[in-house]
Coordinates of C-alpha atoms in Angstrom, one line a residue:
M1 CA -58.7 -114.8 54.2
A2 CA -60.4 -111.4 54.3
I3 CA -64.2 -111.3 54.4
Q4 CA -65.8 -110.5 51.1
I5 CA -69.1 -108.6 51.4
Q6 CA -71.5 -109.9 48.8
F7 CA -74.0 -107.1 48.2
P8 CA -76.2 -109.2 45.8
D9 CA -76.5 -111.9 48.5
I10 CA -77.4 -109.3 51.2
Y11 CA -80.0 -107.7 49.0
K12 CA -81.6 -110.8 47.6
G13 CA -81.7 -112.5 51.0
F14 CA -83.5 -109.6 52.7
D15 CA -85.8 -109.1 49.7
S16 CA -86.9 -112.7 49.5
N17 CA -87.3 -113.1 53.3
M18 CA -89.6 -110.0 53.5
Q19 CA -91.6 -111.2 50.5
A20 CA -92.0 -114.6 52.2
L21 CA -93.3 -112.9 55.4
Y22 CA -95.8 -110.9 53.5
E23 CA -97.0 -114.0 51.5
L24 CA -97.2 -116.0 54.8
H25 CA -99.5 -113.2 56.2
I26 CA -101.8 -113.4 53.2
A27 CA -101.9 -117.2 53.3
I28 CA -102.8 -117.3 57.0
D29 CA -105.5 -114.7 56.5
E30 CA -107.0 -116.6 53.6
T31 CA -106.9 -120.0 55.5
F32 CA -107.2 -119.5 59.2
G33 CA -108.8 -116.1 58.9
K34 CA -111.6 -117.2 56.6
Q35 CA -112.2 -120.3 58.7
E36 CA -112.5 -118.3 61.9
W37 CA -115.1 -115.9 60.5
E38 CA -117.1 -118.7 58.9
F39 CA -117.0 -120.5 62.3
L40 CA -118.3 -117.3 63.9
R41 CA -121.1 -117.1 61.3
E42 CA -122.2 -120.6 62.2
Y43 CA -122.1 -119.7 65.9
Y44 CA -124.5 -116.8 65.5
A45 CA -126.8 -118.9 63.2
E46 CA -127.0 -121.5 66.0
I47 CA -127.6 -119.2 69.0
F48 CA -130.1 -116.7 67.5
P49 CA -133.0 -119.2 67.5
L50 CA -132.3 -120.3 71.0
F51 CA -133.5 -116.8 72.3
G52 CA -136.6 -116.9 70.2
Q53 CA -135.1 -114.8 67.4
D54 CA -135.5 -115.7 63.7
I55 CA -132.2 -116.2 61.8
D56 CA -131.7 -113.0 59.9
P57 CA -128.7 -113.6 57.5
F58 CA -128.4 -109.9 56.9
E59 CA -128.1 -109.1 60.6
I60 CA -125.5 -111.8 61.0
Q61 CA -123.6 -110.5 57.9
G62 CA -123.7 -107.0 59.4
I63 CA -122.2 -108.2 62.7
L64 CA -119.4 -110.1 60.9
E65 CA -118.6 -107.1 58.7
R66 CA -118.3 -104.8 61.7
L67 CA -116.1 -107.3 63.5
I68 CA -114.0 -107.9 60.4
K69 CA -113.4 -104.1 60.0
I70 CA -112.3 -103.9 63.7
D71 CA -109.9 -106.8 63.1
A72 CA -108.6 -105.1 59.9
D73 CA -108.2 -101.6 61.2
D74 CA -108.0 -101.2 65.0
D75 CA -104.6 -101.3 66.6
A76 CA -105.8 -101.2 70.2
L77 CA -108.3 -103.5 71.9
N78 CA -111.6 -101.8 72.7
Y79 CA -114.1 -104.2 74.2
Q80 CA -116.9 -101.7 74.2
K81 CA -116.5 -101.2 70.4
I82 CA -116.6 -105.0 69.9
L83 CA -119.7 -105.3 72.0
N84 CA -121.4 -102.5 70.1
A85 CA -120.5 -104.3 66.8
M86 CA -122.2 -107.4 68.1
N87 CA -125.4 -105.4 69.0
V88 CA -124.9 -106.0 72.7
E89 CA -126.8 -103.4 74.8
D90 CA -124.6 -100.7 76.4
N91 CA -125.6 -101.6 80.0
A92 CA -125.1 -105.4 79.5
Y93 CA -121.4 -105.2 80.5
I94 CA -119.6 -103.1 83.0
L95 CA -115.9 -102.3 83.4
K96 CA -114.6 -103.8 86.6
N97 CA -110.9 -103.8 87.6
G98 CA -109.9 -103.1 84.0
Q99 CA -112.1 -105.9 82.6
Y100 CA -115.6 -106.0 81.1
V101 CA -117.9 -108.3 83.0
M102 CA -121.6 -109.1 82.5
A103 CA -123.8 -106.9 84.6
K104 CA -125.5 -108.7 87.5
E105 CA -129.0 -108.3 86.2
Y106 CA -128.0 -109.8 82.9
Q107 CA -126.3 -112.7 84.7
D108 CA -129.5 -113.3 86.7
G109 CA -131.6 -113.1 83.6
L110 CA -129.3 -115.7 81.9
K111 CA -129.6 -118.0 84.9
D112 CA -133.4 -117.8 84.9
W113 CA -133.5 -118.4 81.1
A114 CA -131.2 -121.5 81.6
K115 CA -133.6 -122.9 84.3
D116 CA -136.6 -122.4 82.1
N117 CA -134.9 -123.6 78.9
P118 CA -132.3 -126.2 79.9
R119 CA -132.0 -127.8 76.5
S120 CA -131.5 -124.4 74.7
A121 CA -129.1 -123.3 77.5
N122 CA -127.1 -126.5 77.0
R123 CA -126.9 -125.9 73.2
F124 CA -126.0 -122.2 73.8
F125 CA -123.1 -123.0 76.2
R126 CA -121.8 -125.8 74.0
A127 CA -121.8 -123.5 71.0
F128 CA -120.0 -120.8 73.1
L129 CA -117.3 -123.3 74.2
K130 CA -116.8 -124.4 70.7
T131 CA -115.8 -120.8 69.7
Q132 CA -113.4 -120.7 72.6
R133 CA -111.8 -124.0 71.6
Q134 CA -111.5 -122.9 68.0
S135 CA -109.5 -119.9 69.2
I136 CA -111.1 -117.5 66.7
F137 CA -108.1 -115.1 66.8
K138 CA -105.4 -117.4 65.4
S139 CA -104.9 -115.1 62.5
E140 CA -104.3 -112.1 64.8
L141 CA -101.9 -114.1 66.9
S142 CA -99.9 -115.0 63.8
R143 CA -99.6 -111.3 63.1
Q144 CA -97.7 -110.7 66.3
G145 CA -95.2 -113.3 65.4
L146 CA -94.9 -112.0 61.8
L147 CA -94.2 -108.4 63.1
L148 CA -91.4 -109.7 65.4
S149 CA -90.0 -111.6 62.5
A150 CA -90.1 -108.7 60.1
V151 CA -88.3 -106.4 62.6
S152 CA -85.7 -109.1 63.2
Q153 CA -85.1 -109.4 59.5
F154 CA -84.5 -105.7 59.3
E155 CA -82.1 -105.8 62.2
F156 CA -80.1 -108.6 60.6
L157 CA -79.9 -106.4 57.5
M158 CA -78.6 -103.5 59.5
L159 CA -75.8 -105.7 60.9
H160 CA -74.9 -106.9 57.4
L161 CA -74.8 -103.3 56.2
L162 CA -72.7 -102.2 59.2
H163 CA -70.2 -105.0 58.2
A164 CA -70.2 -103.8 54.6
H165 CA -69.7 -100.2 55.6
F166 CA -66.8 -100.8 58.0
S167 CA -65.0 -103.3 55.8
N168 CA -65.3 -101.1 52.7
Y169 CA -65.4 -97.5 53.6
E170 CA -63.9 -96.8 57.1
R171 CA -60.3 -96.2 56.2
D172 CA -59.2 -95.1 59.7
I173 CA -60.0 -98.4 61.5
E174 CA -57.3 -101.0 61.9
L175 CA -58.1 -104.5 60.7
P176 CA -55.7 -107.4 60.1
E177 CA -55.0 -108.1 56.5
N178 CA -56.9 -111.4 56.6
Y179 CA -59.5 -110.3 59.2
V180 CA -62.4 -112.5 60.4
I181 CA -65.9 -111.4 61.4
E182 CA -64.9 -111.2 65.1
D183 CA -62.3 -108.6 64.1
L184 CA -64.9 -106.6 62.3
D185 CA -67.4 -106.8 65.1
E186 CA -64.7 -105.5 67.5
A187 CA -64.0 -102.6 65.3
I188 CA -67.7 -101.7 65.1
C189 CA -68.1 -101.9 68.9
Q190 CA -65.0 -99.7 69.4
R191 CA -66.4 -97.0 67.1
L192 CA -69.9 -97.2 68.7
E193 CA -68.4 -97.4 72.2
K194 CA -70.0 -100.8 73.0
R195 CA -68.4 -103.8 74.6
N196 CA -69.8 -106.4 72.2
I197 CA -71.9 -106.4 69.0
R198 CA -74.9 -107.7 70.9
Q199 CA -75.1 -104.4 72.8
V200 CA -75.5 -102.5 69.5
G201 CA -79.3 -102.0 69.4
I202 CA -81.4 -101.6 66.3
D203 CA -81.8 -97.9 67.0
E204 CA -78.0 -97.4 67.1
K205 CA -77.6 -99.3 63.9
I206 CA -80.1 -97.4 61.9
N207 CA -78.9 -94.1 63.4
F208 CA -75.3 -94.8 62.4
L209 CA -76.2 -95.9 58.9
T210 CA -78.6 -93.1 58.2
S211 CA -76.0 -90.6 59.4
K212 CA -73.6 -92.0 56.8
Y213 CA -76.2 -92.6 54.1
P214 CA -79.0 -90.0 54.5
L215 CA -82.5 -91.0 53.4
Q216 CA -85.0 -88.8 51.6
E217 CA -88.6 -89.1 52.9
F218 CA -87.6 -91.6 55.6
N219 CA -90.4 -91.3 58.3
R220 CA -88.4 -91.8 61.5
A221 CA -91.5 -91.3 63.7
K222 CA -93.1 -94.3 61.9
W223 CA -89.9 -96.3 62.4
R224 CA -89.9 -95.6 66.1
E225 CA -93.6 -96.6 66.5
I226 CA -93.1 -99.9 64.7
I227 CA -90.0 -100.8 66.8
E228 CA -91.7 -99.8 70.1
R229 CA -94.8 -101.8 69.2
R230 CA -92.5 -104.8 68.5
N231 CA -90.9 -104.3 71.9
V232 CA -94.4 -104.2 73.6
F233 CA -95.3 -107.5 72.1
A234 CA -91.9 -109.1 72.7
H235 CA -91.6 -108.0 76.4
R236 CA -94.9 -106.8 77.8
S237 CA -97.5 -109.2 76.3
G238 CA -99.0 -106.4 74.2
R239 CA -99.6 -103.8 76.9
A240 CA -98.5 -100.3 76.1
N241 CA -95.8 -98.7 78.3
E242 CA -94.8 -95.0 78.5
T243 CA -92.2 -95.4 75.8
Y244 CA -94.7 -96.7 73.3
V245 CA -97.3 -94.1 74.2
N246 CA -94.8 -91.3 73.5
A247 CA -93.8 -93.0 70.2
N248 CA -97.4 -93.3 69.1
K249 CA -98.2 -89.7 69.9
A250 CA -95.2 -88.6 67.9
F251 CA -96.3 -90.7 64.9
L252 CA -100.1 -90.0 65.4
K253 CA -100.7 -93.5 64.0
T254 CA -104.1 -94.2 65.6
G255 CA -107.2 -92.2 65.8
Q256 CA -107.8 -93.1 69.4
T257 CA -105.7 -92.2 72.4
I258 CA -103.3 -94.9 73.6
N259 CA -102.8 -94.9 77.4
I260 CA -100.3 -96.8 79.5
D261 CA -101.4 -100.5 80.0
D262 CA -103.8 -100.4 77.1
R263 CA -103.8 -103.7 75.3
L264 CA -102.5 -103.3 71.8
R265 CA -103.2 -105.6 68.9
I266 CA -101.8 -106.1 65.4
S267 CA -104.5 -105.3 62.8
K268 CA -104.4 -106.7 59.3
S269 CA -103.8 -103.3 57.8
Y270 CA -101.1 -102.5 60.4
L271 CA -99.1 -105.6 59.6
K272 CA -99.2 -105.0 55.9
D273 CA -98.1 -101.4 56.3
A274 CA -95.3 -102.4 58.8
I275 CA -93.9 -105.1 56.6
E276 CA -93.9 -102.9 53.5
Y277 CA -92.3 -100.1 55.4
L278 CA -89.5 -102.2 56.7
H279 CA -89.1 -104.0 53.3
S280 CA -88.9 -100.8 51.2
W281 CA -86.6 -98.9 53.5
G282 CA -84.3 -101.9 54.0
L283 CA -83.9 -102.2 50.3
V284 CA -83.3 -98.5 49.8
L285 CA -80.6 -98.4 52.5
C286 CA -79.0 -101.6 51.1
Q287 CA -78.9 -99.9 47.7
K288 CA -77.4 -96.8 49.3
V289 CA -74.5 -98.7 50.8
W290 CA -74.2 -100.8 47.6
E291 CA -74.0 -97.9 45.2
K292 CA -71.0 -96.5 47.0
A293 CA -69.0 -99.6 46.1
E294 CA -66.9 -99.0 42.9
G295 CA -68.2 -100.5 39.7
E296 CA -71.4 -101.8 41.3
D297 CA -73.9 -99.4 39.7
A298 CA -75.2 -101.8 37.0
K299 CA -75.7 -104.6 39.5
A300 CA -77.4 -102.4 42.0
G301 CA -79.9 -101.2 39.4
Y302 CA -80.5 -104.8 38.4
G303 CA -81.5 -105.7 41.9
V304 CA -84.1 -102.9 42.0
T305 CA -85.5 -103.9 38.7
N306 CA -86.0 -107.5 39.9
T307 CA -87.8 -106.4 43.0
V308 CA -90.3 -104.1 41.3
M309 CA -91.0 -106.7 38.6
A310 CA -91.6 -109.3 41.3
M311 CA -94.2 -106.9 42.9
I312 CA -95.9 -106.5 39.6
R313 CA -96.0 -110.3 39.0
R314 CA -97.3 -110.9 42.5
E315 CA -100.1 -108.3 41.9
R316 CA -98.7 -105.8 44.4
P317 CA -98.3 -102.8 42.1
E318 CA -99.0 -100.3 44.9
F319 CA -95.9 -101.6 46.7
G320 CA -93.9 -101.6 43.5
E321 CA -94.8 -98.0 43.0
K322 CA -93.7 -97.1 46.5
I323 CA -90.3 -98.9 46.1
S324 CA -89.8 -97.2 42.7
H325 CA -90.5 -93.7 44.2
Y326 CA -88.2 -94.2 47.2
M327 CA -85.4 -95.6 45.0
L328 CA -85.5 -92.7 42.5
K329 CA -85.5 -90.2 45.4
N330 CA -82.6 -91.8 47.2
L331 CA -80.2 -93.3 44.6
Q332 CA -77.8 -90.9 43.1
S333 CA -75.4 -92.9 40.9
L334 CA -77.7 -95.0 38.8
S335 CA -76.9 -94.9 35.2
Q336 CA -79.4 -93.2 32.9
Y337 CA -80.4 -96.6 31.4
N338 CA -81.1 -98.0 34.9
K339 CA -83.2 -94.9 35.7
D340 CA -85.1 -95.3 32.5
I341 CA -85.9 -98.9 33.2
L342 CA -86.9 -98.1 36.8
N343 CA -89.2 -95.3 35.5
I344 CA -90.8 -97.7 33.1
N345 CA -91.5 -100.3 35.8
Y346 CA -92.8 -97.4 37.9
A347 CA -95.2 -96.5 35.1
I348 CA -96.3 -100.2 34.8
C349 CA -97.2 -100.2 38.5
M350 CA -99.3 -97.1 37.9
D351 CA -100.9 -98.6 34.8
R352 CA -101.9 -101.8 36.8
Q353 CA -103.7 -99.5 39.2
G354 CA -105.5 -97.6 36.6
K355 CA -103.6 -94.4 37.2
N356 CA -103.3 -93.4 33.6
I357 CA -102.6 -89.6 34.1
A358 CA -99.8 -90.4 36.6
K359 CA -98.4 -93.1 34.3
M360 CA -98.2 -90.6 31.4
K361 CA -96.4 -88.1 33.6
R362 CA -93.9 -90.7 34.7
L363 CA -93.2 -91.7 31.1
G364 CA -92.7 -88.0 30.3
K365 CA -89.7 -88.0 32.6
I366 CA -87.9 -90.4 30.3
R367 CA -85.8 -88.9 27.6
Q368 CA -86.9 -89.9 24.1
T369 CA -84.6 -87.7 22.0
P370 CA -80.8 -88.1 21.7
R371 CA -78.7 -86.2 24.2
Q372 CA -75.9 -84.1 22.7
H373 CA -72.5 -83.6 24.3
T374 CA -71.1 -80.2 23.5
P375 CA -67.8 -79.6 25.4
D376 CA -66.3 -76.1 25.0
T377 CA -63.4 -77.5 22.9
V378 CA -65.9 -79.0 20.4
K379 CA -67.9 -75.8 20.2
K380 CA -64.8 -73.7 19.5
A381 CA -63.6 -76.0 16.7
H382 CA -67.1 -76.0 15.1
I383 CA -67.0 -79.8 15.0
E384 CA -70.3 -81.5 14.1
I385 CA -72.0 -82.8 17.3
V386 CA -72.8 -86.5 17.3
D387 CA -76.0 -87.4 19.1
E388 CA -75.9 -90.0 21.9
P389 CA -77.8 -93.0 20.8
L390 CA -81.0 -94.0 22.6
S391 CA -82.0 -97.5 23.7
A392 CA -84.5 -99.1 21.3
R393 CA -85.5 -101.3 24.3
V394 CA -86.5 -98.2 26.3
L395 CA -88.4 -96.6 23.4
M396 CA -90.2 -99.9 22.8
A397 CA -91.4 -100.0 26.4
I398 CA -92.6 -96.3 26.4
N399 CA -94.6 -96.8 23.2
A400 CA -96.2 -100.0 24.5
L401 CA -97.4 -98.2 27.7
E402 CA -98.7 -95.3 25.6
G403 CA -100.7 -97.7 23.5
N404 CA -98.6 -97.2 20.3
M405 CA -98.3 -100.9 19.6
Q406 CA -97.0 -100.9 16.0
R407 CA -94.4 -98.2 16.8
S408 CA -93.4 -100.2 19.9
L409 CA -93.0 -103.3 17.7
D410 CA -90.8 -101.3 15.3
F411 CA -88.5 -100.6 18.2
M412 CA -88.7 -104.2 19.4
E413 CA -87.4 -105.3 16.0
Q414 CA -84.5 -102.8 16.3
A415 CA -83.7 -103.9 19.8
A416 CA -83.8 -107.6 18.7
D417 CA -81.4 -106.9 15.8
A418 CA -79.1 -104.9 18.1
G419 CA -79.0 -107.7 20.7
E420 CA -80.7 -105.5 23.3
I421 CA -83.3 -108.2 23.9
T422 CA -83.1 -111.9 23.7
F423 CA -85.6 -114.7 23.7
L424 CA -85.2 -115.2 27.5
D425 CA -86.2 -111.5 28.1
L426 CA -89.7 -112.2 26.7
D427 CA -90.8 -114.1 29.9
Y428 CA -88.6 -112.0 32.2
W429 CA -89.8 -108.4 31.6
V430 CA -93.4 -107.7 32.2
I431 CA -93.5 -105.0 29.5
F432 CA -93.8 -107.8 26.9
D433 CA -97.2 -108.7 28.3
Y434 CA -98.5 -105.6 26.6
L435 CA -97.3 -106.9 23.1
R436 CA -97.8 -110.6 23.4
D437 CA -101.2 -110.7 21.5
E438 CA -99.8 -108.8 18.5
P439 CA -99.2 -111.0 15.4
R440 CA -95.8 -109.2 14.8
F441 CA -94.8 -110.1 18.3
Q442 CA -95.1 -113.8 17.5
K443 CA -92.9 -113.3 14.5
I444 CA -90.2 -111.5 16.5
Q445 CA -90.4 -114.1 19.2
D446 CA -89.9 -117.0 16.7
E447 CA -86.8 -115.2 15.3
L448 CA -85.3 -114.7 18.8
E449 CA -86.0 -118.4 19.6
T450 CA -84.2 -119.4 16.5
K451 CA -81.2 -117.3 17.5
I452 CA -80.9 -118.8 20.9
R453 CA -81.1 -122.3 19.4

């Protein structure tokens, strides 16, 4: 039996997996990450008095905040910057054979201090060993694995979309009537001049697909930097090679120069940005392939709507705004209704961020007056033009976001009477959160519940 490409399954599978990776990153940071920084706070509180210093909680907090900022923002390991953040004197450590080691005079001073204060020294080294055993960078280590997983999910998606493209749109390839996946893989390899599908790298997949489905505003330099950083952690233990250095220069991602053999790291902000980049462009490309399938327009728009609403529900309106922007820039065949709904959800994302002016501009792009069809034959015959009806559901949403609650409820009643909304929609679409406290909303809700019963 011939393979059936299920676009909804491809889209939902990738979307849910990328959301799960992001949520896992947040969960790790809120558990292990917070534990690690709290453990480090206790370490400083324990060792300060051992050197005759009073415990200054403000100084400890300042050290932690500087270290946390490095952990959140820096994408290359800079020991000197870390030492400075910890208030260590510049001449206390020297760079020797590519590693920072304690200067001899400070080593001698620590030895003398340990001889004179054996109990304090014992407590100091025990506290230090505890920090090593706790492995205070578990959260950073998890980011390396999450980056590899995110890129792998994107690569799986590219393979699915290659299968979809060749099985649906390449008319000049020869496939058996009831072809299997191996037949499809062979056809792809022949077209890409590869011996087997495993030789088709992620670069070749994205290059082929974007040549067939061009993307607007797709930052290829950023794509290259993410992929090469993944390769550095997968194959070189995080040390930059020439390929990565060139990719980083082309992208200009970091404020500092990256040299060959520099040790890279995955900062908190980098991982968030990389996951969202791969997630958003994977969804856009999936929609581009999907929208080419005949009769799939309504379903494709529905997939986008679900994703953006999920971002709003999960309190990620910035990412929902980004997805909405890329989708509207890249999708050509969405129906007017689906574009209107996407623009409304786009505006909700802006509203949740307090971007009121941008929200109003976005709503202004949605047509609120009937569109007229005036073909030449109609004009010549002087036939009365009939206006194209507007969706009461759309007008309800626009007025709710503009703060016109009573007018919005008027349109909600019209939409309910026309069957444009049902009782189940009230928990599904976030726009109803704006109306839920209105007394008239409760009345309409009761009537819709009666209908469904």
